[in-house]
Short mmCIF file of C-alpha atoms in Angstrom, two decimals:
data_model
loop_
_atom_site.label_atom_id
_atom_site.label_comp_id
_atom_site.label_asym_id
_atom_site.label_seq_id
_atom_site.Cartn_x
_atom_site.Cartn_y
_atom_site.Cartn_z
CA ARG P 1 7.35 -26.14 -45.55
CA ASP P 2 6.34 -22.64 -44.46
CA ARG P 3 2.63 -22.91 -43.65
CA ARG P 4 0.35 -19.91 -44.09
CA HIS P 5 -3.28 -19.30 -43.32
CA ALA P 6 -5.31 -17.69 -46.09
CA ARG P 7 -8.88 -16.45 -45.89
CA ALA P 8 -10.76 -15.55 -49.07
CA MET P 9 -12.35 -12.12 -48.95
CA VAL P 10 -15.20 -12.14 -51.51
CA SER P 11 -16.87 -8.87 -52.34
CA PRO P 12 -20.26 -9.16 -54.03
CA MET P 13 -19.86 -5.64 -55.46
CA GLU P 14 -16.81 -6.52 -57.57
CA ASP P 15 -17.22 -7.91 -61.09
CA PRO P 16 -15.10 -10.97 -61.87
CA PRO P 17 -12.09 -10.29 -64.12
CA PRO P 18 -12.46 -11.10 -67.78
CA ALA P 19 -11.88 -14.74 -68.56
CA ASP P 20 -8.91 -14.05 -70.78
CA VAL P 21 -7.23 -11.93 -68.12
CA ALA P 22 -7.89 -14.53 -65.42
CA LYS P 23 -6.51 -17.28 -67.60
CA GLU P 24 -3.45 -15.19 -68.44
CA ASP P 25 -2.80 -14.50 -64.72
CA ASP P 26 -3.31 -18.14 -63.80
CA ASP P 27 -0.74 -19.13 -66.34
CA GLU P 28 1.88 -16.85 -64.73
CA GLU P 29 4.68 -18.78 -63.07
CA LEU P 30 5.02 -17.65 -59.45
CA GLN P 31 8.57 -18.38 -58.43
CA THR P 32 8.75 -17.06 -54.84
CA MET P 33 6.48 -17.05 -51.80
CA ALA P 34 6.44 -13.25 -51.88
CA GLN P 35 5.15 -13.34 -55.46
CA LYS P 36 2.47 -15.82 -54.46
CA GLU P 37 1.39 -13.60 -51.54
CA THR P 38 1.26 -10.56 -53.81
CA TRP P 39 -0.78 -12.51 -56.37
CA LEU P 40 -3.24 -13.64 -53.70
CA ARG P 41 -3.62 -10.20 -52.07
CA ALA P 42 -4.25 -8.67 -55.50
CA ARG P 43 -7.23 -10.98 -55.77
CA GLY P 44 -8.76 -10.08 -52.40
CA VAL P 45 -7.21 -12.83 -50.30
CA GLU P 46 -6.03 -11.85 -46.78
CA ILE P 47 -2.71 -13.47 -45.87
CA GLU P 48 -1.54 -14.11 -42.29
CA SER P 49 1.91 -15.60 -42.25
CA VAL P 50 3.77 -17.28 -39.42
CA GLU P 51 5.97 -14.19 -39.17
CA ASP P 52 2.92 -11.94 -38.91
CA ARG P 53 1.61 -14.01 -36.01
CA ARG P 54 5.01 -14.03 -34.30
CA ILE P 55 5.30 -10.23 -34.46
CA ALA P 56 1.75 -9.75 -33.15
CA ALA P 57 2.36 -12.18 -30.28
CA LEU P 58 5.58 -10.40 -29.27
CA ALA P 59 3.84 -7.01 -29.26
CA LYS P 60 1.04 -8.37 -27.09
CA LYS P 61 3.52 -9.93 -24.67
CA GLU P 62 5.46 -6.68 -24.33
CA ARG P 63 2.29 -4.73 -23.54
CA ALA P 64 1.22 -7.25 -20.92
CA SER P 65 4.62 -7.57 -19.24
CA ALA P 66 4.98 -3.82 -18.75
CA HIS P 67 1.80 -3.50 -16.65
CA PRO P 68 -0.35 -6.63 -16.79
CA LEU P 69 -3.58 -4.95 -15.69
CA ASP P 70 -3.13 -1.44 -17.09
CA HIS P 71 -5.52 -2.16 -19.93
CA VAL P 72 -8.31 -3.43 -17.67
CA GLU P 73 -10.51 -0.45 -16.93
CA GLY P 74 -11.75 -0.29 -13.34
CA ILE P 75 -9.13 -2.74 -12.07
CA THR P 76 -5.98 -0.64 -11.77
CA ARG P 77 -4.89 2.96 -11.75
CA ARG P 78 -1.56 4.73 -12.01
CA VAL P 79 -0.33 7.10 -9.30
CA LYS P 80 2.63 9.36 -9.99
CA TYR P 81 5.36 10.20 -7.49
CA VAL P 82 8.90 11.61 -7.64
CA LYS P 83 12.32 10.20 -6.82
CA ILE P 84 14.80 12.54 -5.11
CA PRO P 85 18.28 11.04 -5.65
CA CYS P 86 20.79 11.74 -2.90
CA ASP P 87 23.30 12.60 -5.63
CA SER P 88 22.33 16.18 -6.47
CA THR P 89 23.88 15.86 -9.95
CA HIS P 90 21.09 13.45 -10.85
CA GLN P 91 17.78 14.94 -11.91
CA LEU P 92 14.49 14.41 -10.16
CA GLU P 93 12.73 11.43 -11.68
CA GLN P 94 9.02 11.09 -12.41
CA LEU P 95 7.80 7.59 -11.51
CA PHE P 96 4.45 5.91 -11.16
CA ALA P 97 2.98 2.97 -9.29
CA VAL P 98 0.22 0.70 -10.55
CA LEU P 99 -2.31 0.31 -7.73
CA ALA P 100 -5.59 -1.49 -7.37
CA HIS P 101 -8.37 0.79 -8.55
CA ASP P 102 -9.98 0.80 -5.10
CA ALA P 103 -6.75 0.96 -3.05
CA HIS P 104 -7.28 3.06 0.08
CA GLY P 105 -4.88 4.74 2.46
CA ASP P 106 -1.27 5.57 1.66
CA VAL P 107 -0.06 2.53 -0.28
CA LEU P 108 3.32 3.97 -1.27
CA PRO P 109 5.19 2.74 1.88
CA ASP P 110 4.42 -0.83 0.84
CA VAL P 111 5.24 -0.13 -2.81
CA LEU P 112 8.57 1.53 -2.01
CA ALA P 113 9.86 -0.73 0.79
CA PRO P 114 11.64 -3.11 -1.64
CA ARG P 115 13.55 -0.14 -3.09
CA PHE P 116 15.28 0.25 0.26
CA ALA P 117 16.35 -3.38 0.49
CA GLY P 118 20.10 -3.83 0.98
CA GLY P 119 22.15 -0.78 0.13
CA GLY P 120 24.72 -1.15 2.89
CA SER P 121 25.46 -2.90 6.16
CA VAL P 122 23.98 -1.63 9.41
CA ASP P 123 26.04 -0.91 12.49
CA GLY P 124 24.46 -3.34 14.98
CA HIS P 125 25.62 -1.38 18.04
CA ALA P 126 24.17 1.88 16.71
CA ALA P 127 20.94 0.12 15.76
CA ARG P 128 20.51 -1.28 19.27
CA GLU P 129 21.20 2.13 20.81
CA GLN P 130 18.45 3.63 18.68
CA ALA P 131 16.11 0.74 19.57
CA VAL P 132 16.73 1.32 23.28
CA ARG P 133 15.84 5.00 22.87
CA GLN P 134 12.60 3.99 21.17
CA LEU P 135 11.64 0.79 22.99
CA GLY P 136 13.45 0.94 26.32
CA GLU P 137 14.85 -2.34 27.63
CA LYS P 138 13.11 -4.29 24.85
CA GLY P 139 15.55 -2.69 22.44
CA LEU P 140 18.37 -4.70 23.99
CA GLU P 141 16.74 -7.86 22.67
CA LEU P 142 17.32 -6.78 19.07
CA SER P 143 19.67 -9.35 17.54
CA GLN P 144 22.19 -8.80 14.78
CA SER P 145 20.34 -11.28 12.57
CA ALA P 146 17.09 -9.35 13.02
CA ILE P 147 18.87 -6.15 12.04
CA GLU P 148 20.37 -7.78 8.95
CA ASN P 149 17.03 -9.29 7.92
CA ALA P 150 15.30 -5.92 8.24
CA THR P 151 17.99 -4.36 6.07
CA LYS P 152 17.71 -7.04 3.40
CA LEU P 153 13.92 -6.81 3.15
CA GLY P 154 13.75 -3.03 3.11
CA ASN P 155 11.71 -0.74 5.34
CA CYS P 156 10.01 2.48 4.27
CA GLU P 157 9.35 5.32 6.71
CA THR P 158 7.18 8.36 6.03
CA PHE P 159 7.72 11.99 6.97
CA ALA P 160 4.84 14.46 6.70
CA LEU P 161 5.87 17.67 4.94
CA VAL P 162 2.26 18.88 4.92
CA ARG P 163 -0.70 17.11 6.50
CA PRO P 164 -4.15 17.10 4.90
CA SER P 165 -6.34 20.00 6.05
CA HIS P 166 -9.21 22.15 4.82
CA THR P 167 -6.75 24.88 3.80
CA ASN P 168 -4.94 22.65 1.28
CA GLY P 169 -7.90 20.79 -0.12
CA HIS P 170 -7.24 17.85 2.24
CA ARG P 171 -4.06 17.00 0.30
CA GLY P 172 -1.04 15.85 2.28
CA VAL P 173 2.52 15.65 0.97
CA TYR P 174 4.91 13.02 2.37
CA LEU P 175 8.52 11.99 2.03
CA TYR P 176 9.30 8.27 1.83
CA LEU P 177 12.72 7.25 3.11
CA ASP P 178 14.87 4.31 4.12
CA GLU P 179 14.06 3.68 7.77
CA VAL P 180 17.68 2.74 8.49
CA GLY P 181 19.37 5.06 6.00
CA LEU P 182 21.43 6.75 8.72
CA LEU P 183 22.50 3.41 10.20
CA LYS P 184 23.57 2.26 6.74
CA LYS P 185 25.74 5.38 6.60
CA LEU P 186 24.14 6.48 3.35
CA PRO P 187 25.08 9.95 2.03
CA ALA P 188 22.94 12.92 3.01
CA ASN P 189 20.11 13.93 0.71
CA GLU P 190 20.57 17.68 0.58
CA ARG P 191 17.59 18.38 -1.66
CA ALA P 192 15.28 16.55 0.74
CA ASN P 193 16.84 18.42 3.68
CA GLN P 194 16.27 21.78 1.94
CA LEU P 195 12.68 20.82 1.14
CA ALA P 196 12.05 20.03 4.81
CA VAL P 197 13.50 23.41 5.83
CA ALA P 198 11.20 25.12 3.31
CA CYS P 199 8.27 23.40 5.06
CA GLY P 200 9.39 24.61 8.50
CA PHE P 201 11.44 21.63 9.73
CA ALA P 202 14.89 22.98 10.55
CA ASN P 203 16.37 20.13 12.56
CA VAL P 204 15.86 17.04 10.43
CA SER P 205 18.32 15.18 8.21
CA PHE P 206 17.66 12.59 5.53
CA TYR P 207 19.98 10.01 4.00
CA GLY P 208 20.02 8.07 0.75
CA ASP P 209 17.62 8.23 -2.18
CA MET P 210 14.12 9.36 -1.24
CA PHE P 211 10.69 9.70 -2.77
CA ILE P 212 7.89 12.21 -2.45
CA GLY P 213 4.18 11.67 -3.03
CA SER P 214 0.78 12.90 -1.93
CA VAL P 215 -2.53 11.67 -0.55
CA LEU P 216 -6.08 13.01 -0.53
CA GLN P 217 -8.00 12.62 2.71
CA GLN P 218 -11.28 13.89 1.25
CA PRO P 219 -13.37 12.49 -0.27
CA SER P 220 -13.00 9.60 2.16
CA PRO P 221 -11.35 7.16 2.33
CA MET P 222 -7.83 8.53 2.08
CA HIS P 223 -6.06 7.56 -1.13
CA ASN P 224 -2.88 8.28 -3.06
CA THR P 225 -2.96 10.99 -5.72
CA ASP P 226 -0.49 12.26 -8.29
CA PHE P 227 2.60 14.24 -7.30
CA LEU P 228 4.56 15.62 -10.27
CA VAL P 229 8.12 16.86 -10.71
CA GLN P 230 6.78 20.37 -11.27
CA ASP P 231 5.10 20.20 -7.86
CA MET P 232 8.60 20.50 -6.36
CA ASP P 233 8.90 24.09 -7.60
CA SER P 234 8.87 26.70 -4.83
CA SER P 235 6.13 28.63 -6.62
CA ASN P 236 3.54 25.93 -5.84
CA ASP P 237 0.80 26.84 -3.38
CA TRP P 238 1.28 23.76 -1.20
CA LEU P 239 4.90 24.72 -0.53
CA LYS P 240 4.09 28.39 0.05
CA ARG P 241 1.53 27.44 2.71
CA ALA P 242 3.52 24.62 4.29
CA VAL P 243 5.13 26.59 7.15
CA SER P 244 1.89 28.26 8.27
CA GLU P 245 -0.10 25.03 8.00
CA ASN P 246 2.45 23.10 10.05
CA LEU P 247 2.45 25.81 12.72
CA GLU P 248 -1.33 25.68 12.82
CA TYR P 249 -1.27 21.88 13.09
CA ASN P 250 1.25 21.93 15.96
CA ALA P 251 -0.79 24.56 17.77
CA SER P 252 -4.01 22.54 17.43
CA MET P 253 -2.26 19.40 18.68
CA GLN P 254 -0.98 21.30 21.70
CA VAL P 255 -4.49 22.51 22.49
CA LEU P 256 -5.76 18.93 22.25
CA GLN P 257 -3.03 17.59 24.52
CA ASP P 258 -3.60 20.35 27.07
CA ALA P 259 -7.32 19.62 27.08
CA MET P 260 -6.70 15.92 27.65
CA ARG P 261 -4.30 16.63 30.50
CA ASP P 262 -6.92 18.87 32.10
CA LYS P 263 -9.35 15.95 31.93
CA GLY P 264 -6.82 13.48 33.23
CA GLY P 265 -6.55 11.73 29.90
CA MET P 266 -3.50 9.91 28.61
CA VAL P 267 -1.63 11.68 25.85
CA GLY P 268 0.36 9.67 23.34
CA GLY P 269 3.28 11.09 21.48
CA GLY P 270 5.65 8.26 20.84
CA SER P 271 9.36 8.42 20.68
CA SER P 272 9.17 10.90 17.84
CA GLY P 273 8.29 13.70 20.24
CA GLY P 274 4.64 14.51 19.59
CA GLY P 275 5.10 14.95 15.83
CA MET P 276 3.05 11.86 15.00
CA PRO P 277 -0.49 12.45 13.73
CA GLY P 278 -3.44 12.18 16.07
CA GLY P 279 -6.79 13.88 16.36
CA VAL P 280 -10.37 14.09 17.54
CA GLY P 281 -13.14 11.83 16.27
CA GLU P 282 -16.82 11.49 17.01
CA GLY P 283 -16.83 10.99 20.77
CA TYR P 284 -13.14 10.20 21.17
CA THR P 285 -9.58 11.44 20.82
CA TRP P 286 -6.75 9.36 19.39
CA SER P 287 -2.97 9.43 19.45
CA GLN P 288 -0.18 7.01 18.60
CA THR P 289 3.28 5.75 19.41
CA ASP P 290 5.53 3.68 17.19
CA ASP P 291 3.75 0.49 18.32
CA GLU P 292 0.21 1.45 19.35
CA ILE P 293 -2.87 3.52 18.65
CA GLU P 294 -4.65 4.87 21.71
CA LEU P 295 -8.31 5.90 21.81
CA THR P 296 -9.69 7.79 24.80
CA LEU P 297 -13.44 8.34 25.21
CA ILE P 298 -15.65 9.72 27.95
CA VAL P 299 -18.48 7.41 29.05
CA PRO P 300 -21.32 7.93 31.55
CA ASP P 301 -20.22 8.07 35.19
CA GLY P 302 -20.61 4.75 36.92
CA THR P 303 -19.87 2.71 33.80
CA LYS P 304 -18.05 -0.50 34.70
CA ALA P 305 -15.96 -2.84 32.58
CA LYS P 306 -18.75 -5.45 32.81
CA ASP P 307 -21.12 -2.97 31.14
CA LEU P 308 -19.00 -2.68 27.99
CA VAL P 309 -18.33 -4.71 24.88
CA VAL P 310 -15.11 -3.83 23.11
CA GLY P 311 -14.56 -5.55 19.78
CA PHE P 312 -11.17 -5.83 18.11
CA LYS P 313 -10.68 -7.04 14.55
CA PRO P 314 -7.65 -6.61 12.26
CA LYS P 315 -9.35 -3.70 10.46
CA SER P 316 -11.93 -2.39 12.94
CA VAL P 317 -12.69 -1.50 16.55
CA THR P 318 -15.97 -0.91 18.41
CA VAL P 319 -16.86 0.18 21.94
CA ALA P 320 -20.50 -0.29 23.00
CA LEU P 321 -22.76 -0.80 26.03
CA LYS P 322 -23.52 -4.46 26.54
CA ASP P 323 -27.22 -4.39 27.36
CA VAL P 324 -28.76 -1.23 25.90
CA GLY P 325 -26.71 -1.48 22.72
CA GLY P 326 -25.51 2.12 22.65
CA THR P 327 -22.29 2.51 20.63
CA PHE P 328 -19.59 4.91 21.77
CA VAL P 329 -17.05 4.25 19.04
CA ASP P 330 -17.37 2.39 15.75
CA VAL P 331 -14.42 2.55 13.35
CA PRO P 332 -15.12 -0.09 10.66
CA ASN P 333 -12.14 0.68 8.46
CA LEU P 334 -8.87 1.33 10.29
CA TYR P 335 -5.95 2.97 8.48
CA ARG P 336 -3.76 -0.14 8.67
CA LYS P 337 -4.11 -3.69 9.97
CA THR P 338 -3.77 -4.31 13.71
CA ARG P 339 -3.14 -7.18 16.13
CA PRO P 340 -6.43 -7.91 17.94
CA ASP P 341 -4.85 -10.49 20.25
CA GLU P 342 -2.41 -7.87 21.57
CA SER P 343 -4.92 -5.01 21.90
CA THR P 344 -6.34 -4.07 25.31
CA TRP P 345 -8.72 -1.67 27.02
CA THR P 346 -9.25 -0.29 30.52
CA VAL P 347 -11.83 1.78 32.38
CA ASP P 348 -10.74 4.79 34.45
CA SER P 349 -13.46 5.52 37.01
CA GLY P 350 -12.49 9.18 37.14
CA ARG P 351 -12.03 9.43 40.90
CA ASP P 352 -10.14 12.67 40.36
CA GLY P 353 -13.33 14.31 39.10
CA THR P 354 -12.48 14.17 35.41
CA GLY P 355 -15.24 11.73 34.45
CA THR P 356 -15.20 8.06 33.57
CA LYS P 357 -13.00 7.22 30.60
CA VAL P 358 -12.32 4.16 28.48
CA VAL P 359 -8.78 3.91 27.15
CA VAL P 360 -8.45 1.54 24.17
CA THR P 361 -4.94 0.51 23.16
CA ILE P 362 -4.68 -0.98 19.65
CA ALA P 363 -1.50 -2.85 18.73
CA LYS P 364 -0.05 -2.00 15.31
CA VAL P 365 1.25 -4.76 13.06
CA ASP P 366 4.26 -2.59 12.18
CA GLU P 367 5.77 0.77 13.08
CA GLN P 368 4.29 2.68 10.15
CA VAL P 369 2.94 6.12 10.99
CA TRP P 370 -0.86 6.38 10.73
CA HIS P 371 -1.87 9.61 8.97
CA SER P 372 -5.49 9.15 10.03
CA LEU P 373 -7.46 6.70 12.12
CA GLU P 374 -9.54 5.57 9.15
CA GLY P 375 -8.16 4.56 5.81
CA ILE P 376 -7.24 1.14 4.45
#
């Protein structure tokens, strides 16, 4: 038998029907369930059938399966980004990611990595040649199985079209690409190539489907922000200013590197030729390679290694004087996780007259580019 739940809805404001009418209605023969439901609803009874409950449950399940936490205010947020298909006959596609409400740093590389999983076999010989160029002799140790595993899992690389600065409201725009797209022999992405040229990068090539998104560096900490399809239009301010801002950035980096050379400091640049972000913090300068972050700071002359306490944690680094407690560097919230057990530091006594320096080398957990020292 089809069971139904009924709940009487009694309204004290309504007068009861005349007795003769009620008796006449009660004597009616109700042949079908639909007639019975109509009869009950006409008399103020709310009916909830099995079918009603089934439809409501399905609707609730569909809402939850689409984005389980979208409806929980303060828990998640949506961030929009754009797909640039390598096939130019396909339109740009507006997408969004559901992130934790308090997610910091650029989270899109982690979100997009699975999208680059598979997609073609990698030429092992070519991959090792590239690894040797980046890692030296260590690149020869790269096995075919390691290459295949990396391809299956997917790896996302970032390319800065515009870095955050005071002239653009501290908003950076980045491309997200398959790290081994060239080795997979994916087709060229001409729209991404043209976009890079428009930003002042004439000698870069991209392969396969790509994505573009943006981050805000201020207010701190850095976080992802919306990038819309219409932001790709050449009339947008960020694109108009891109060439001049990139020239200014390169010039400022050159000044920093020259200053560090004058002081005898070590200048990082990585295998990517000095294009990786770096900068100046409170009492230190920092640079990076594919594998490491390097901090260089000037300390009082005569400072010895025994006078210092350098603390490494997965998300922080500190450099302080052991006895007096003075802190030279305190970064409590690094951009990405690090490997404390592989991080090191040295003291350069500055015998060449450049002053005593501490060089802190922080091991990355992966080869992702850091867009700032602080972040996640």
